Amino acid sequence: MIVDLRSDTVTKPTPGMLEAMMNAKIGDDVFGEDETVNELEEKSAKLFGMEAGIFCPSGTMTNQIAIKCFTQPLDELIADQTAHIYRYEGGGIAFNSAVSTRLLDGERGIITAEMIEPEINAENVHYPHTSLVALENTVNKGGGACYTIEQIKPIADLCKTKGLKLHLDGARIFNALVKTGDKAEDYGKYFDGISVCLSKGLGAPVGSVFLADKATIKYARRIRKVFGGGMRQAGFLAAAGIYALDHHVERLKVDHFHAQIIARELTKYAWVSNVLPVETNIILFDTVEPASIVLEKLAAHGIKALPTDKNRIRFVLHLDVFPEHVEHVVKVLRGI
Ligand SMILES: *Cc1c(COP(=O)(O)O)cnc(C)c1O
């Protein structure tokens, strides 16, 4: 039995999703003529209380487009030091937008208005102009830690007062929503831009949407073209995204439940030195032996996972992990 816990990006379309893709009404989306893409963009914007949306090939592209839309060259953005936009997007902030990054040391990637405020540069020719704050929910490198909308409000207030834009890297926003019980549509009140990934826990094969007001999305279409992300008959992919929004959101609770089962199991063993708090579908744990050795033992039993540090391993739960897989993992952990 193979259990792939490397990432929630490894999911494959379900039969129902494939059928929706096969039946999609398509057109040329660069001409704005793909009905299914238009439907996905409208549906997701409405869901998050935003005016408009744009379908993109990846979460990285939605974030990079957002940064480009919300900054000018020589500006600075503020984010936590774990931020995906900073660590895992290939240096795109500097390359695509000619923007510098001010990093904060949040609690598992969660930052506060009190932490942000002193880092906003005063108007002075020596300093880059601070124009954007970016949050991530849930925090990937924070082990799936999430913000509640109550934690976001003061940050949004600060940004409004200081004239800064606020962007959300919501690659796993639905994991946060099912965990906190917050409403997606409330997010539109607080953020200028939101990236939503359809190809992680939601199970679509490809795609993310960037949501914002109409003027921003109009400009984002220009930037997406420049970045090489204009797609033609993308409705086949958008259909998977629509299907995912309709069928795969509530079930994220199952992934969270599975994560709790495995995390509890991990706390029992002497070869595990620490299990970080598990809030959603990501488990981070530290091993006494180097992670590489433990990963080899897991691989010998068909369990695939990734190290995030010399002695740290990450397990990510997703819709292709069924109860029998969880049982298998529990059994293997017991034998290590
Ligand atoms: C996966 C991820 C992204 C974007 O990933 P793509 O592989 O480019 O779709 C962005 N932010 C976070 C937090 C992620 O985990």
PDB file of C-alpha atoms in Angstrom, residues 160-301:
ATOM      1  CA  LYS A 160      -6.499  50.842   6.082  1.00  0.00           C
ATOM      2  CA  THR A 161      -5.222  53.548   8.460  1.00  0.00           C
ATOM      3  CA  LYS A 162      -1.716  53.423   6.983  1.00  0.00           C
ATOM      4  CA  GLY A 163      -2.837  53.174   3.367  1.00  0.00           C
ATOM      5  CA  LEU A 164      -1.400  49.680   2.831  1.00  0.00           C
ATOM      6  CA  LYS A 165      -2.933  46.916   0.735  1.00  0.00           C
ATOM      7  CA  LEU A 166      -3.621  43.576   2.394  1.00  0.00           C
ATOM      8  CA  HIS A 167      -3.204  40.314   0.473  1.00  0.00           C
ATOM      9  CA  LEU A 168      -4.087  36.799   1.577  1.00  0.00           C
ATOM     10  CA  ASP A 169      -2.180  33.783   0.321  1.00  0.00           C
ATOM     11  CA  GLY A 170      -5.123  31.454   0.794  1.00  0.00           C
ATOM     12  CA  ALA A 171      -3.586  28.337  -0.715  1.00  0.00           C
ATOM     13  CA  ARG A 172      -5.315  26.465   2.139  1.00  0.00           C
ATOM     14  CA  ILE A 173      -7.983  29.005   3.061  1.00  0.00           C
ATOM     15  CA  PHE A 174     -10.712  26.350   3.093  1.00  0.00           C
ATOM     16  CA  ASN A 175      -8.780  24.331   5.670  1.00  0.00           C
ATOM     17  CA  ALA A 176      -8.819  27.465   7.835  1.00  0.00           C
ATOM     18  CA  LEU A 177     -12.528  28.076   7.208  1.00  0.00           C
ATOM     19  CA  VAL A 178     -13.691  24.584   8.134  1.00  0.00           C
ATOM     20  CA  LYS A 179     -11.473  24.704  11.221  1.00  0.00           C
ATOM     21  CA  THR A 180     -12.508  28.162  12.501  1.00  0.00           C
ATOM     22  CA  GLY A 181     -16.110  28.224  11.283  1.00  0.00           C
ATOM     23  CA  ASP A 182     -15.496  31.706   9.861  1.00  0.00           C
ATOM     24  CA  LYS A 183     -17.447  32.696   6.747  1.00  0.00           C
ATOM     25  CA  ALA A 184     -15.652  32.965   3.411  1.00  0.00           C
ATOM     26  CA  GLU A 185     -17.665  36.048   2.435  1.00  0.00           C
ATOM     27  CA  ASP A 186     -16.331  37.969   5.459  1.00  0.00           C
ATOM     28  CA  TYR A 187     -12.843  37.732   4.003  1.00  0.00           C
ATOM     29  CA  GLY A 188     -13.818  40.134   1.234  1.00  0.00           C
ATOM     30  CA  LYS A 189     -14.355  42.860   3.838  1.00  0.00           C
ATOM     31  CA  TYR A 190     -10.797  42.728   5.090  1.00  0.00           C
ATOM     32  CA  PHE A 191      -8.544  41.837   2.169  1.00  0.00           C
ATOM     33  CA  ASP A 192      -7.746  43.743  -1.009  1.00  0.00           C
ATOM     34  CA  GLY A 193      -6.690  40.511  -2.688  1.00  0.00           C
ATOM     35  CA  ILE A 194      -7.115  36.802  -2.020  1.00  0.00           C
ATOM     36  CA  SER A 195      -5.399  33.813  -3.647  1.00  0.00           C
ATOM     37  CA  VAL A 196      -7.366  30.584  -3.435  1.00  0.00           C
ATOM     38  CA  CYS A 197      -5.839  27.280  -4.468  1.00  0.00           C
ATOM     39  CA  LEU A 198      -8.058  24.635  -6.055  1.00  0.00           C
ATOM     40  CA  SER A 199      -5.384  21.995  -6.527  1.00  0.00           C
ATOM     41  CA  LYS A 200      -4.362  21.247  -2.957  1.00  0.00           C
ATOM     42  CA  GLY A 201      -6.823  19.706  -0.514  1.00  0.00           C
ATOM     43  CA  LEU A 202      -9.716  20.583  -2.820  1.00  0.00           C
ATOM     44  CA  GLY A 203      -8.401  18.062  -5.309  1.00  0.00           C
ATOM     45  CA  ALA A 204      -8.493  19.855  -8.666  1.00  0.00           C
ATOM     46  CA  PRO A 205      -5.583  18.888 -10.929  1.00  0.00           C
ATOM     47  CA  VAL A 206      -4.508  22.473 -11.677  1.00  0.00           C
ATOM     48  CA  GLY A 207      -5.457  26.005 -10.806  1.00  0.00           C
ATOM     49  CA  SER A 208      -5.853  28.883  -8.424  1.00  0.00           C
ATOM     50  CA  VAL A 209      -7.977  32.005  -8.508  1.00  0.00           C
ATOM     51  CA  PHE A 210      -6.982  35.535  -7.562  1.00  0.00           C
ATOM     52  CA  LEU A 211      -9.870  37.618  -6.198  1.00  0.00           C
ATOM     53  CA  ALA A 212     -10.050  41.396  -5.834  1.00  0.00           C
ATOM     54  CA  ASP A 213     -12.062  44.422  -6.992  1.00  0.00           C
ATOM     55  CA  LYS A 214     -12.905  44.842 -10.682  1.00  0.00           C
ATOM     56  CA  ALA A 215     -10.180  47.361 -11.471  1.00  0.00           C
ATOM     57  CA  THR A 216      -7.486  45.189  -9.885  1.00  0.00           C
ATOM     58  CA  ILE A 217      -8.644  42.096 -11.761  1.00  0.00           C
ATOM     59  CA  LYS A 218      -8.689  44.039 -15.022  1.00  0.00           C
ATOM     60  CA  TYR A 219      -5.033  44.904 -14.455  1.00  0.00           C
ATOM     61  CA  ALA A 220      -4.337  41.348 -13.265  1.00  0.00           C
ATOM     62  CA  ARG A 221      -5.444  40.055 -16.706  1.00  0.00           C
ATOM     63  CA  ARG A 222      -2.714  42.157 -18.274  1.00  0.00           C
ATOM     64  CA  ILE A 223      -0.132  40.854 -15.783  1.00  0.00           C
ATOM     65  CA  ARG A 224      -1.246  37.239 -16.203  1.00  0.00           C
ATOM     66  CA  LYS A 225      -0.656  37.582 -19.955  1.00  0.00           C
ATOM     67  CA  VAL A 226       2.801  39.061 -19.380  1.00  0.00           C
ATOM     68  CA  PHE A 227       3.646  36.219 -16.972  1.00  0.00           C
ATOM     69  CA  GLY A 228       2.642  33.715 -19.672  1.00  0.00           C
ATOM     70  CA  GLY A 229      -0.432  32.539 -17.809  1.00  0.00           C
ATOM     71  CA  GLY A 230      -3.156  33.304 -20.330  1.00  0.00           C
ATOM     72  CA  MET A 231      -4.803  29.953 -21.041  1.00  0.00           C
ATOM     73  CA  ARG A 232      -7.087  29.079 -23.932  1.00  0.00           C
ATOM     74  CA  GLN A 233      -9.699  26.299 -23.466  1.00  0.00           C
ATOM     75  CA  ALA A 234      -9.105  26.336 -19.729  1.00  0.00           C
ATOM     76  CA  GLY A 235     -12.735  25.482 -19.014  1.00  0.00           C
ATOM     77  CA  PHE A 236     -11.811  21.818 -18.627  1.00  0.00           C
ATOM     78  CA  LEU A 237      -9.664  22.832 -15.667  1.00  0.00           C
ATOM     79  CA  ALA A 238     -12.118  25.414 -14.354  1.00  0.00           C
ATOM     80  CA  ALA A 239     -14.811  22.706 -14.321  1.00  0.00           C
ATOM     81  CA  ALA A 240     -12.633  20.727 -11.923  1.00  0.00           C
ATOM     82  CA  GLY A 241     -12.350  23.838  -9.754  1.00  0.00           C
ATOM     83  CA  ILE A 242     -16.121  24.369  -9.684  1.00  0.00           C
ATOM     84  CA  TYR A 243     -16.642  20.719  -8.835  1.00  0.00           C
ATOM     85  CA  ALA A 244     -14.075  21.007  -6.036  1.00  0.00           C
ATOM     86  CA  LEU A 245     -15.819  24.046  -4.538  1.00  0.00           C
ATOM     87  CA  ASP A 246     -19.165  22.239  -4.650  1.00  0.00           C
ATOM     88  CA  HIS A 247     -18.027  18.844  -3.349  1.00  0.00           C
ATOM     89  CA  HIS A 248     -14.670  18.963  -1.593  1.00  0.00           C
ATOM     90  CA  VAL A 249     -14.840  21.731   0.979  1.00  0.00           C
ATOM     91  CA  GLU A 250     -16.761  20.135   3.857  1.00  0.00           C
ATOM     92  CA  ARG A 251     -14.771  16.923   3.559  1.00  0.00           C
ATOM     93  CA  LEU A 252     -11.575  18.764   4.576  1.00  0.00           C
ATOM     94  CA  LYS A 253     -12.777  17.984   8.102  1.00  0.00           C
ATOM     95  CA  VAL A 254     -11.960  14.349   7.362  1.00  0.00           C
ATOM     96  CA  ASP A 255      -8.349  15.307   6.593  1.00  0.00           C
ATOM     97  CA  HIS A 256      -8.177  17.254   9.856  1.00  0.00           C
ATOM     98  CA  PHE A 257      -9.575  14.260  11.752  1.00  0.00           C
ATOM     99  CA  HIS A 258      -7.015  11.952  10.134  1.00  0.00           C
ATOM    100  CA  ALA A 259      -4.240  14.385  11.046  1.00  0.00           C
ATOM    101  CA  GLN A 260      -5.360  14.278  14.690  1.00  0.00           C
ATOM    102  CA  ILE A 261      -5.300  10.461  14.727  1.00  0.00           C
ATOM    103  CA  ILE A 262      -1.782  10.277  13.306  1.00  0.00           C
ATOM    104  CA  ALA A 263      -0.474  13.131  15.476  1.00  0.00           C
ATOM    105  CA  ARG A 264      -1.798  11.460  18.628  1.00  0.00           C
ATOM    106  CA  GLU A 265      -0.062   8.252  17.587  1.00  0.00           C
ATOM    107  CA  LEU A 266       3.237  10.065  17.022  1.00  0.00           C
ATOM    108  CA  THR A 267       3.254  11.408  20.585  1.00  0.00           C
ATOM    109  CA  LYS A 268       3.535   7.831  21.905  1.00  0.00           C
ATOM    110  CA  TYR A 269       6.978   6.996  20.561  1.00  0.00           C
ATOM    111  CA  ALA A 270      10.461   7.652  21.888  1.00  0.00           C
ATOM    112  CA  TRP A 271      11.871   8.114  18.363  1.00  0.00           C
ATOM    113  CA  VAL A 272       9.675  11.210  18.033  1.00  0.00           C
ATOM    114  CA  SER A 273      11.037  14.110  20.093  1.00  0.00           C
ATOM    115  CA  ASN A 274       8.265  16.608  19.430  1.00  0.00           C
ATOM    116  CA  VAL A 275       4.937  16.875  17.623  1.00  0.00           C
ATOM    117  CA  LEU A 276       3.922  20.442  16.813  1.00  0.00           C
ATOM    118  CA  PRO A 277       0.310  21.431  17.507  1.00  0.00           C
ATOM    119  CA  VAL A 278      -1.938  20.158  14.701  1.00  0.00           C
ATOM    120  CA  GLU A 279      -4.731  22.552  13.730  1.00  0.00           C
ATOM    121  CA  THR A 280      -5.642  21.424  10.225  1.00  0.00           C
ATOM    122  CA  ASN A 281      -4.271  18.903   7.703  1.00  0.00           C
ATOM    123  CA  ILE A 282      -0.511  19.317   8.266  1.00  0.00           C
ATOM    124  CA  ILE A 283       1.594  17.504  10.855  1.00  0.00           C
ATOM    125  CA  LEU A 284       5.134  18.613  11.651  1.00  0.00           C
ATOM    126  CA  PHE A 285       7.162  16.424  13.971  1.00  0.00           C
ATOM    127  CA  ASP A 286      10.774  16.156  15.081  1.00  0.00           C
ATOM    128  CA  THR A 287      12.734  12.942  15.084  1.00  0.00           C
ATOM    129  CA  VAL A 288      15.604  11.845  17.336  1.00  0.00           C
ATOM    130  CA  GLU A 289      17.437  10.287  14.389  1.00  0.00           C
ATOM    131  CA  PRO A 290      17.982  12.374  11.249  1.00  0.00           C
ATOM    132  CA  ALA A 291      14.760  12.758   9.278  1.00  0.00           C
ATOM    133  CA  SER A 292      16.367  11.062   6.263  1.00  0.00           C
ATOM    134  CA  ILE A 293      16.769   7.790   8.200  1.00  0.00           C
ATOM    135  CA  VAL A 294      13.177   7.816   9.457  1.00  0.00           C
ATOM    136  CA  LEU A 295      11.921   8.658   5.967  1.00  0.00           C
ATOM    137  CA  GLU A 296      13.740   5.600   4.577  1.00  0.00           C
ATOM    138  CA  LYS A 297      12.027   3.372   7.136  1.00  0.00           C
ATOM    139  CA  LEU A 298       8.642   4.887   6.242  1.00  0.00           C
ATOM    140  CA  ALA A 299       9.341   4.505   2.516  1.00  0.00           C
ATOM    141  CA  ALA A 300      10.075   0.806   3.026  1.00  0.00           C
ATOM    142  CA  HIS A 301       6.411   0.505   4.084  1.00  0.00           C
TER     143      HIS A 301
END
